[in-house]
Coordinates of C-alpha atoms in Angstrom, one line a residue:
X1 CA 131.3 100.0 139.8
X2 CA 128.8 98.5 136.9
X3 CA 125.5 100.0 139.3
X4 CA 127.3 103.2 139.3
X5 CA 128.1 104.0 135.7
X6 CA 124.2 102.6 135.4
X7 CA 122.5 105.3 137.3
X8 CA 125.1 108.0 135.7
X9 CA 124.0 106.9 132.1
X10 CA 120.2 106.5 132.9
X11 CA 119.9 109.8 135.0
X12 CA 121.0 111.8 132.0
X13 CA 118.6 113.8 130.0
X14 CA 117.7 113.4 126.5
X15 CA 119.8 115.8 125.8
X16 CA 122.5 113.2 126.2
X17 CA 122.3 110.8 124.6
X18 CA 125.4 111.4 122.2
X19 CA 127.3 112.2 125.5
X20 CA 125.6 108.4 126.6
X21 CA 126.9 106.5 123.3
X22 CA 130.2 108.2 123.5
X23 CA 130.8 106.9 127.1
X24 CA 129.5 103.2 126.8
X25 CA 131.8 103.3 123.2
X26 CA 134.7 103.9 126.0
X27 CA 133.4 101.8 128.1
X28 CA 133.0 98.4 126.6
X29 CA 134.6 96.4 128.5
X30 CA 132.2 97.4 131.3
X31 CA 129.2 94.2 130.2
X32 CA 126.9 97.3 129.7
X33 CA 123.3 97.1 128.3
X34 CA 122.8 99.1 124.9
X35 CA 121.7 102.2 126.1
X36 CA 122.4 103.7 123.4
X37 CA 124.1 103.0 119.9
X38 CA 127.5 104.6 118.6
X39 CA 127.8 107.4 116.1
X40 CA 129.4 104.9 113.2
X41 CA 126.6 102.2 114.2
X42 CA 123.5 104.3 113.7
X43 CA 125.1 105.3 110.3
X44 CA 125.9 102.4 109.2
X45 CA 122.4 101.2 109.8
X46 CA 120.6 103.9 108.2
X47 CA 123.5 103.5 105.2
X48 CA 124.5 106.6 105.3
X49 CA 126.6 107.7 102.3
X50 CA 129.5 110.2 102.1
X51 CA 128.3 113.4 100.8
X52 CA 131.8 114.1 99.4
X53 CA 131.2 110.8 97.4
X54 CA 128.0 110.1 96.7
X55 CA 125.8 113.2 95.9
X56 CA 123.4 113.9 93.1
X57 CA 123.8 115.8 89.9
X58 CA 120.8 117.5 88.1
X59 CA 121.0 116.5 84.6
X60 CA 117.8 118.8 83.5
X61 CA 117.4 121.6 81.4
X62 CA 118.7 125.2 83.5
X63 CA 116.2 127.0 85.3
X64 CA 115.0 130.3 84.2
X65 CA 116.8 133.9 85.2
X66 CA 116.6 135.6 87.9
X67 CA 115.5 138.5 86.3
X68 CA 112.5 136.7 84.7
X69 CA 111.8 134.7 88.0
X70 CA 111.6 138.1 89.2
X71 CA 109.2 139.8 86.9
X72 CA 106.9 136.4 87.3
X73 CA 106.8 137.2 91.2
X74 CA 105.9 140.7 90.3
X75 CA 103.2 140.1 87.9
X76 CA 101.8 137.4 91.0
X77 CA 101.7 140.2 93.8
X78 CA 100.0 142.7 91.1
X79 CA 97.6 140.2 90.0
X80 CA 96.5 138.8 93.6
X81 CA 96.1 142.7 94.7
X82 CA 93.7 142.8 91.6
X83 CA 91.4 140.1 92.7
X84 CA 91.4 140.9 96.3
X85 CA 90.6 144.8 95.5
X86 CA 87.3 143.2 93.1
X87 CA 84.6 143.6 95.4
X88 CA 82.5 141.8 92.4
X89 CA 84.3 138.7 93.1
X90 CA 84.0 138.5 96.6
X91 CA 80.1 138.7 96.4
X92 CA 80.3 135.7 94.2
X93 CA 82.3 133.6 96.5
X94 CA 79.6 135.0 99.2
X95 CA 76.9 133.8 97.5
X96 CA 78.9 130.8 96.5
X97 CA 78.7 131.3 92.6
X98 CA 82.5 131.9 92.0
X99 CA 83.9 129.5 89.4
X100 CA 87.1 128.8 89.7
X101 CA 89.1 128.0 86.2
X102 CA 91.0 124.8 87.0
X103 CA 92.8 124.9 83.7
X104 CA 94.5 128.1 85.0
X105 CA 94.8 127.0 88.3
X106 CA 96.8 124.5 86.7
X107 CA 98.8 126.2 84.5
X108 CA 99.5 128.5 87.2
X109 CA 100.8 125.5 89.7
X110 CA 103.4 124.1 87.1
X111 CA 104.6 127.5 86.3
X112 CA 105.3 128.2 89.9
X113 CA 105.5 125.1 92.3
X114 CA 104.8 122.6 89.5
X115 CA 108.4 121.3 88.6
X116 CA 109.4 121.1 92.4
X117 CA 106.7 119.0 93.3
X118 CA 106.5 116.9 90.3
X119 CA 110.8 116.2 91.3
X120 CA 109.9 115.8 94.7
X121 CA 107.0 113.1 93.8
X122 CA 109.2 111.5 91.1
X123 CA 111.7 110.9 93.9
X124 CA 108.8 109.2 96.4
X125 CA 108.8 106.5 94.1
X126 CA 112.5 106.1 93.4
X127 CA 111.9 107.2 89.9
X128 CA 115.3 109.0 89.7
X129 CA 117.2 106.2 91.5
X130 CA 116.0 103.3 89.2
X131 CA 116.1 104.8 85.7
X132 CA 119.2 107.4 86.3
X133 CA 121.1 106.5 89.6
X134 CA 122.8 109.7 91.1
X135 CA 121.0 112.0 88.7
X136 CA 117.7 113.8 88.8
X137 CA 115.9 116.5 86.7
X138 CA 113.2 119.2 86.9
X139 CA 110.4 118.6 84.4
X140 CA 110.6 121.8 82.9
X141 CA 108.6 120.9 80.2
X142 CA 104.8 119.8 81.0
X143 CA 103.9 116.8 79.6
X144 CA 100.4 115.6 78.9
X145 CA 99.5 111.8 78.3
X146 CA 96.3 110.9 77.7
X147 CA 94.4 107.3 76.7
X148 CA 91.5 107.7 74.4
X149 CA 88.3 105.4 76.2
X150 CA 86.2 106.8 73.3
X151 CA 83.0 108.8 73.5
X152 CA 85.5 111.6 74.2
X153 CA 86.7 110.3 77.5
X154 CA 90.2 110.3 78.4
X155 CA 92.0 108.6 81.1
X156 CA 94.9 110.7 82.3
X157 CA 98.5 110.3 83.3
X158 CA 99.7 112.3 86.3
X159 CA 102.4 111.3 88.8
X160 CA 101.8 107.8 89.7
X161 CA 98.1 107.9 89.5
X162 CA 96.6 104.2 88.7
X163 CA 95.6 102.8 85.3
X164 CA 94.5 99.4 84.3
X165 CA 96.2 97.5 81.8
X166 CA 92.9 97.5 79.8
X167 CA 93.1 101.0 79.6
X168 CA 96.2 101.5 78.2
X169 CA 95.8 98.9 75.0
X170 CA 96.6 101.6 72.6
X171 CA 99.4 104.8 72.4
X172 CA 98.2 107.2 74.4
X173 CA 97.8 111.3 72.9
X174 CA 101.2 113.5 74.0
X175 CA 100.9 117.4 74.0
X176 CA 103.6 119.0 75.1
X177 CA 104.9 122.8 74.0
X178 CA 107.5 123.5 72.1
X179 CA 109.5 125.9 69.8
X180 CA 108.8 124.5 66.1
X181 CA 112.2 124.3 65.1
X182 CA 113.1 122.1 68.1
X183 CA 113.7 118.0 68.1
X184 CA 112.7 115.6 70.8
X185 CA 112.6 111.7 71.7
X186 CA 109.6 110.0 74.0
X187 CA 110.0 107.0 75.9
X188 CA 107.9 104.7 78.0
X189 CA 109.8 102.2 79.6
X190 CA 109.1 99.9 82.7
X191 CA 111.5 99.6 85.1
X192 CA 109.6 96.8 87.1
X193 CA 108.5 94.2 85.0
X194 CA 111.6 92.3 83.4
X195 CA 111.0 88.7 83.2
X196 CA 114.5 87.5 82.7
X197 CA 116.8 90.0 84.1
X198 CA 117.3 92.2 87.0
X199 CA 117.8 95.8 87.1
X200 CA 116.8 95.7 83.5
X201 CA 113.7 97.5 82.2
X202 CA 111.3 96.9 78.9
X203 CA 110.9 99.9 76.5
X204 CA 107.5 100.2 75.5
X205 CA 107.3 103.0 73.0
X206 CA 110.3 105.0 71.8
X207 CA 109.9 107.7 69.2
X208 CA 112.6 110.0 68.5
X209 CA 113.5 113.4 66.5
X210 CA 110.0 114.9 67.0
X211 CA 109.5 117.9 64.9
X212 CA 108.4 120.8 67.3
X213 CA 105.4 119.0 69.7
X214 CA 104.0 116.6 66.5
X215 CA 104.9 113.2 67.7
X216 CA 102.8 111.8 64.8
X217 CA 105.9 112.9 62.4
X218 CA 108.3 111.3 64.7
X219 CA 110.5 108.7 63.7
X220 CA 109.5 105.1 65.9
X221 CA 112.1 103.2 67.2
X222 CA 109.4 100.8 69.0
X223 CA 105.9 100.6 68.2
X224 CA 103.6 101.3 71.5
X225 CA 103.5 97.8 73.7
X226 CA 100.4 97.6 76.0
X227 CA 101.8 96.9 79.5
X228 CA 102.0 93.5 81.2
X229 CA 101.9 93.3 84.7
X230 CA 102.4 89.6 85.8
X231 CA 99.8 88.4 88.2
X232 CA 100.7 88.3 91.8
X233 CA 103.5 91.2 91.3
X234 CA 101.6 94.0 92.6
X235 CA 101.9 97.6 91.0
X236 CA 104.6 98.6 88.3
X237 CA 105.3 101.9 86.9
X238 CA 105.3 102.7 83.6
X239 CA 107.2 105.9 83.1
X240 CA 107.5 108.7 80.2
X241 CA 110.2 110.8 79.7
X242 CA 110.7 113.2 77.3
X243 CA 114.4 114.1 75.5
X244 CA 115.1 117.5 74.2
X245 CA 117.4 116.6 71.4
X246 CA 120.4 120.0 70.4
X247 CA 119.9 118.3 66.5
X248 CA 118.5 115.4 64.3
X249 CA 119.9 112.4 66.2
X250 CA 120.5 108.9 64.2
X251 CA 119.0 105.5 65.6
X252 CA 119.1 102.8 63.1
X253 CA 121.2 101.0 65.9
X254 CA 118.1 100.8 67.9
X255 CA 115.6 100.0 65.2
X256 CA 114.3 96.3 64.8
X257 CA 112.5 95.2 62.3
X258 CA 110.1 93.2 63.9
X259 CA 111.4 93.3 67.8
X260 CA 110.4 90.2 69.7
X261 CA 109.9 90.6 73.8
X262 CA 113.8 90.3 74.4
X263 CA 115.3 92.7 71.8
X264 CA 113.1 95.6 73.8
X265 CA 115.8 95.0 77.1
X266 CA 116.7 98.3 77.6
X267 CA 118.2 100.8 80.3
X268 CA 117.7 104.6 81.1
X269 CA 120.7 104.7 82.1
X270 CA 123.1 103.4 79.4
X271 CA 120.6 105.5 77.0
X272 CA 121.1 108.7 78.4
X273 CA 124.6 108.4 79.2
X274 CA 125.6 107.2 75.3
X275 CA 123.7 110.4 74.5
X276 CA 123.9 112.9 77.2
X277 CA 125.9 115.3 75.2
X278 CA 123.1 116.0 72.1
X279 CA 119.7 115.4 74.8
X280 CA 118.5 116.5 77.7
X281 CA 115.4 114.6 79.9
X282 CA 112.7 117.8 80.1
X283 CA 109.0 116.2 80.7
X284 CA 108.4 113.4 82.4
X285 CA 104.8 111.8 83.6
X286 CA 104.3 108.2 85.3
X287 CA 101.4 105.9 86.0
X288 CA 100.9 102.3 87.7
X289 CA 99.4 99.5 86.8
X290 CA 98.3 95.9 88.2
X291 CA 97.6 92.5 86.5
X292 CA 94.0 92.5 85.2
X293 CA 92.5 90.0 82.2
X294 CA 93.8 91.6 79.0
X295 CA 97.0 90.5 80.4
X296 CA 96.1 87.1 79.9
X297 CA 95.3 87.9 76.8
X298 CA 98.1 89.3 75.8
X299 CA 100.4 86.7 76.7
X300 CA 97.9 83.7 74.9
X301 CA 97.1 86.1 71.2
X302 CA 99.9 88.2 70.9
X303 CA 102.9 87.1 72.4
X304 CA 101.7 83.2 72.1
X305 CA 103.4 81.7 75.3
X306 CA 101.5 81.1 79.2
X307 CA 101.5 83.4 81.5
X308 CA 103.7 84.0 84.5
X309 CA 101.9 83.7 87.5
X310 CA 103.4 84.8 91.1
X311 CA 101.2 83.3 94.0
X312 CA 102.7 83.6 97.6
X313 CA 102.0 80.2 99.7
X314 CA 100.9 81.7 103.1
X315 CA 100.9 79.7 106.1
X316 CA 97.5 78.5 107.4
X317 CA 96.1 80.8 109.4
X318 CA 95.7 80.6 113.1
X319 CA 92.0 81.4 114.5
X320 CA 91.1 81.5 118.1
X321 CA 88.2 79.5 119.5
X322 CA 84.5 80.5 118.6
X323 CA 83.3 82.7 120.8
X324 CA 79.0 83.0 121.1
X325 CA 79.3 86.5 121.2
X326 CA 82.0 88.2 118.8
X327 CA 82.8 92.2 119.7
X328 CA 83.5 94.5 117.6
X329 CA 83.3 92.5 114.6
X330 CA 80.1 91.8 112.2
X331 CA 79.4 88.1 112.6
X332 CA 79.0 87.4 109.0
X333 CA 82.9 87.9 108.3
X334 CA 83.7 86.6 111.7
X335 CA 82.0 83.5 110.9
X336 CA 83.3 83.2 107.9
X337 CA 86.6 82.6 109.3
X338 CA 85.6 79.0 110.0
X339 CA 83.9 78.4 107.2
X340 CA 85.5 76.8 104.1
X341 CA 86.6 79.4 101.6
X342 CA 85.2 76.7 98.7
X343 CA 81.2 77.5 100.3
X344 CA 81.8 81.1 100.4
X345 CA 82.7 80.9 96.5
X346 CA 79.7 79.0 95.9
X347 CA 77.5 81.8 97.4
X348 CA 78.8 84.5 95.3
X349 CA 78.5 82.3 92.8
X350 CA 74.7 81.6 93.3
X351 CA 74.0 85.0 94.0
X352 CA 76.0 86.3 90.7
X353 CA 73.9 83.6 88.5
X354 CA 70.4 84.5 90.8
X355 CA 70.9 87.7 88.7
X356 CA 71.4 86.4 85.2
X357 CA 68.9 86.7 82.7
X358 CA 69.9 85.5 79.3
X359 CA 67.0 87.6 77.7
X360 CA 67.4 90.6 79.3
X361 CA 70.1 93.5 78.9
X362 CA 72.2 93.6 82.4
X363 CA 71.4 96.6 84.8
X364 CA 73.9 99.5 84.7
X365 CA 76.8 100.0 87.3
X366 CA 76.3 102.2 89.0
X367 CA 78.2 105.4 88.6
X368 CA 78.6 106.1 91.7
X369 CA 78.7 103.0 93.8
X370 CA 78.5 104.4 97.3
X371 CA 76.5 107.4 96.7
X372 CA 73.4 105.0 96.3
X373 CA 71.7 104.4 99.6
X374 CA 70.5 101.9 101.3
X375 CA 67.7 101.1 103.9
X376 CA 67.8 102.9 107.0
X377 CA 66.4 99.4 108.2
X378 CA 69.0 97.0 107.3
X379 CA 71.7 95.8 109.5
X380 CA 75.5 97.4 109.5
X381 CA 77.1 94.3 108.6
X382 CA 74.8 94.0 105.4
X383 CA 75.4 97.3 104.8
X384 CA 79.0 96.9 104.8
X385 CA 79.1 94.0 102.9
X386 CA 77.1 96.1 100.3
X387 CA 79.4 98.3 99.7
X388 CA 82.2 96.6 99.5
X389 CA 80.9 94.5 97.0
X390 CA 80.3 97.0 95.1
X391 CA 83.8 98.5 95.3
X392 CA 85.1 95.3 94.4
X393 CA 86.3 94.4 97.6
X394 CA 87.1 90.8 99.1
X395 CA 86.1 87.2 97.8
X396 CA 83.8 88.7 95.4
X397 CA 86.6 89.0 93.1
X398 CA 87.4 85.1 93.4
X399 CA 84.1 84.4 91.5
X400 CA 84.2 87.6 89.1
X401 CA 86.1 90.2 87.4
X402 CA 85.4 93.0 89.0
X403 CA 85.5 96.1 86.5
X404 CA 84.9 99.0 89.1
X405 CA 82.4 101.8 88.4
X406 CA 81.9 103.4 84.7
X407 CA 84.8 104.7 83.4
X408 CA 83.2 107.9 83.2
X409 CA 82.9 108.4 86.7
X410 CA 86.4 108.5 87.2
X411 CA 87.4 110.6 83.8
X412 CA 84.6 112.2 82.4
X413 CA 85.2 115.6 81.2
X414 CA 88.2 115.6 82.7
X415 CA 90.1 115.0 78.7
X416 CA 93.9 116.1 78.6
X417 CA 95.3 117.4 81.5

């Protein structure tokens, strides 16, 4: 009987493989094999929630009309038969002198797909889940966020681009449009890096009833706090999101005189919810950020306490015999397998100092680390070890700080977004 019902329920297609689940479900009494898993089983493994119960509400601003969507989509088609029909344009592009205005490019992507894609990315990184639960919004308002480097170079916040925490010492620059006669509130909070509590998130800048788009004539809540990512915690996001306010809102409840670490707890969600009936979330832009130096300082200079540090104790590592003749690997790093991580150290170490020179001024990084080349003559593995010294890669961060490239190799000319 039990071969049987085998060869019936592995001769069917893939076709049927509800019609398999159902029949070992009725069949369990039969000491089958798990061919294949029940309807309730593979939903309560992938946590499957009932729509009827669980579902999402959009909390954002409305969308536009119809009629104005409309007229956009019109003005598109008219304006892309324009540029197709400009023979002037297409000899550029021939010749390969066409430039393209990113700025518009830009401005014509968050007009169109901008919002969607900003809600769709927001949700990739469980934005929505952790600060608002069930709800979500469309960023209908662009916002730009911007750190100063100086020498007019500006490091820019996107949609969970990466930013050190040594670039983001001071308040950023926020331009965002608005009518004049309009209120908002702008918060940067941190729904990662809570050193006491769970589920609980750090504000790190709060300024509310902003007149129009001046956020210098806001009233602040919090003063800006530099992030702290703890070492050995990985990446945290530091989000913005900016509050259309329907009138001048009160918060002297908020306001602390001078707030220490723990009277800057806060939660998206209990914020909105007190005040979902006078705001709205509109704009919102995000970044991460990973332990790096300043943090240390921070902790020693301004908050005057040691710092946190996560370190993970990994077992030792298993390593096969030595072979004489490794494939597929460059010996140097197969080699230094066996070797004891203290004598690597020390060679980074004597080649960092082999280039010291008290009296002189230290070379430039190079802007462009991998751009520079190197002998056609020298071996692959040096090569590779090379560059990925240069990016920073490996133990030669055990022995230094690695800093990366000049910053204006990543954000040169590139200024507000």
């Amino acid at each position: 009987m039990a071969l049987s019902v085998l060869r019936r329920i592995t001769s069917l297609r893939p076709s049927g493989k509800f019609a398999r689940s159902l029949f070992v479900a009725k069949n369990k009494d039969l000491d089958l094999p798990a061919f294949g898993k029940t309807l309730e089983e593979q939903l309560k493994e992938k946590q499957v929630q009932d729509p009827a119960v669980y579902y999402q509400v959009d909390i954002g601003l409305p969308r536009e009309s119809f009629s104005k969507r409309r007229d956009n989509a019109s003005d598109q088609v008219a304006h892309l038969k324009k540029l197709k029909s400009d023979a002037n344009l297409e000899k550029l592009s021939r010749h390969g002198k066409l430039e393209i205005p990113m700025d518009e490019v830009r401005q014509d992507w968050l007009k169109e797909k901008g919002t969607q894609h900003v809600k769709e990315i927001a949700e990739h990184y469980g934005v929505f889940q952790h600060l608002f639960g069930d709800a979500y919004f469309f960023p209908r308002v662009p916002l730009d966020v911007a750190y100063d480097q100086g020498d007019d170079v500006f490091a820019p916040v996107c949609f969970g681009n990466q930013l050190k925490p040594k670039e983001v010492l001071k308040q950023p620059v926020i331009q965002f449009k608005s009518d004049p006669d309009t209120f908002w509130t702008l918060v940067l909070t941190n729904p990662d890096g809570h050193l006491t509590k769970e589920n609980s998130e750090y504000v790190h800048w709060m300024i509310g009833n902003i007149p129009g788009s001046d956020v210098s004539k806001g009233d602040v809540i919090f003063d800006y706090l530099q992030p702290f990512p703890l070492k050995g915690v990985g990446y945290q996001r530091m989000v913005f999101v900016l509050y259309k306010q329907e009138k001048k809102l009160e918060f002297s409840q908020l306001k602390k005189s001078q707030p220490s670490l723990a009277d800057r707890t806060f939660s998206t969600y209990e914020f909105y919810r007190d005040r979902q009936d006078v705001m709205t979330p509109a704009g919102l832009a995000f970044f991460q950020t990973d332990w790096d130096r300043s943090v240390t300082d921070f902790f020693h200079r301004t908050l005057g306490q040691e710092e946190p540090i996560y370190e993970y104790d990994f077992p030792e590592p298993f390593y096969e015999r030595q072979t004489y003749f490794p494939k597929l690997e460059p010996f140097n790093v197969y080699l230094d397998k066996y070797r004891d991580p203290k004598d690597i150290n020390r060679d980074y170490l004597v080649q960092r100092l082999a280039k010291e020179n008290p009296f002189a001024k230290p070379k430039p990084k190079l802007r462009f680390p991998n751009a520079e080349p190197l002998p056609r003559d020298m071996p692959t593995w040096l090569q590779d070890k090379i560059k990925r010294d240069r990016l920073g890669w490996g133990r030669i961060n055990e022995v230094e700080e690695y800093e990366g490239p000049p910053t204006d190799s990543l954000h040169a000319n590139r200024g507000l977004m």
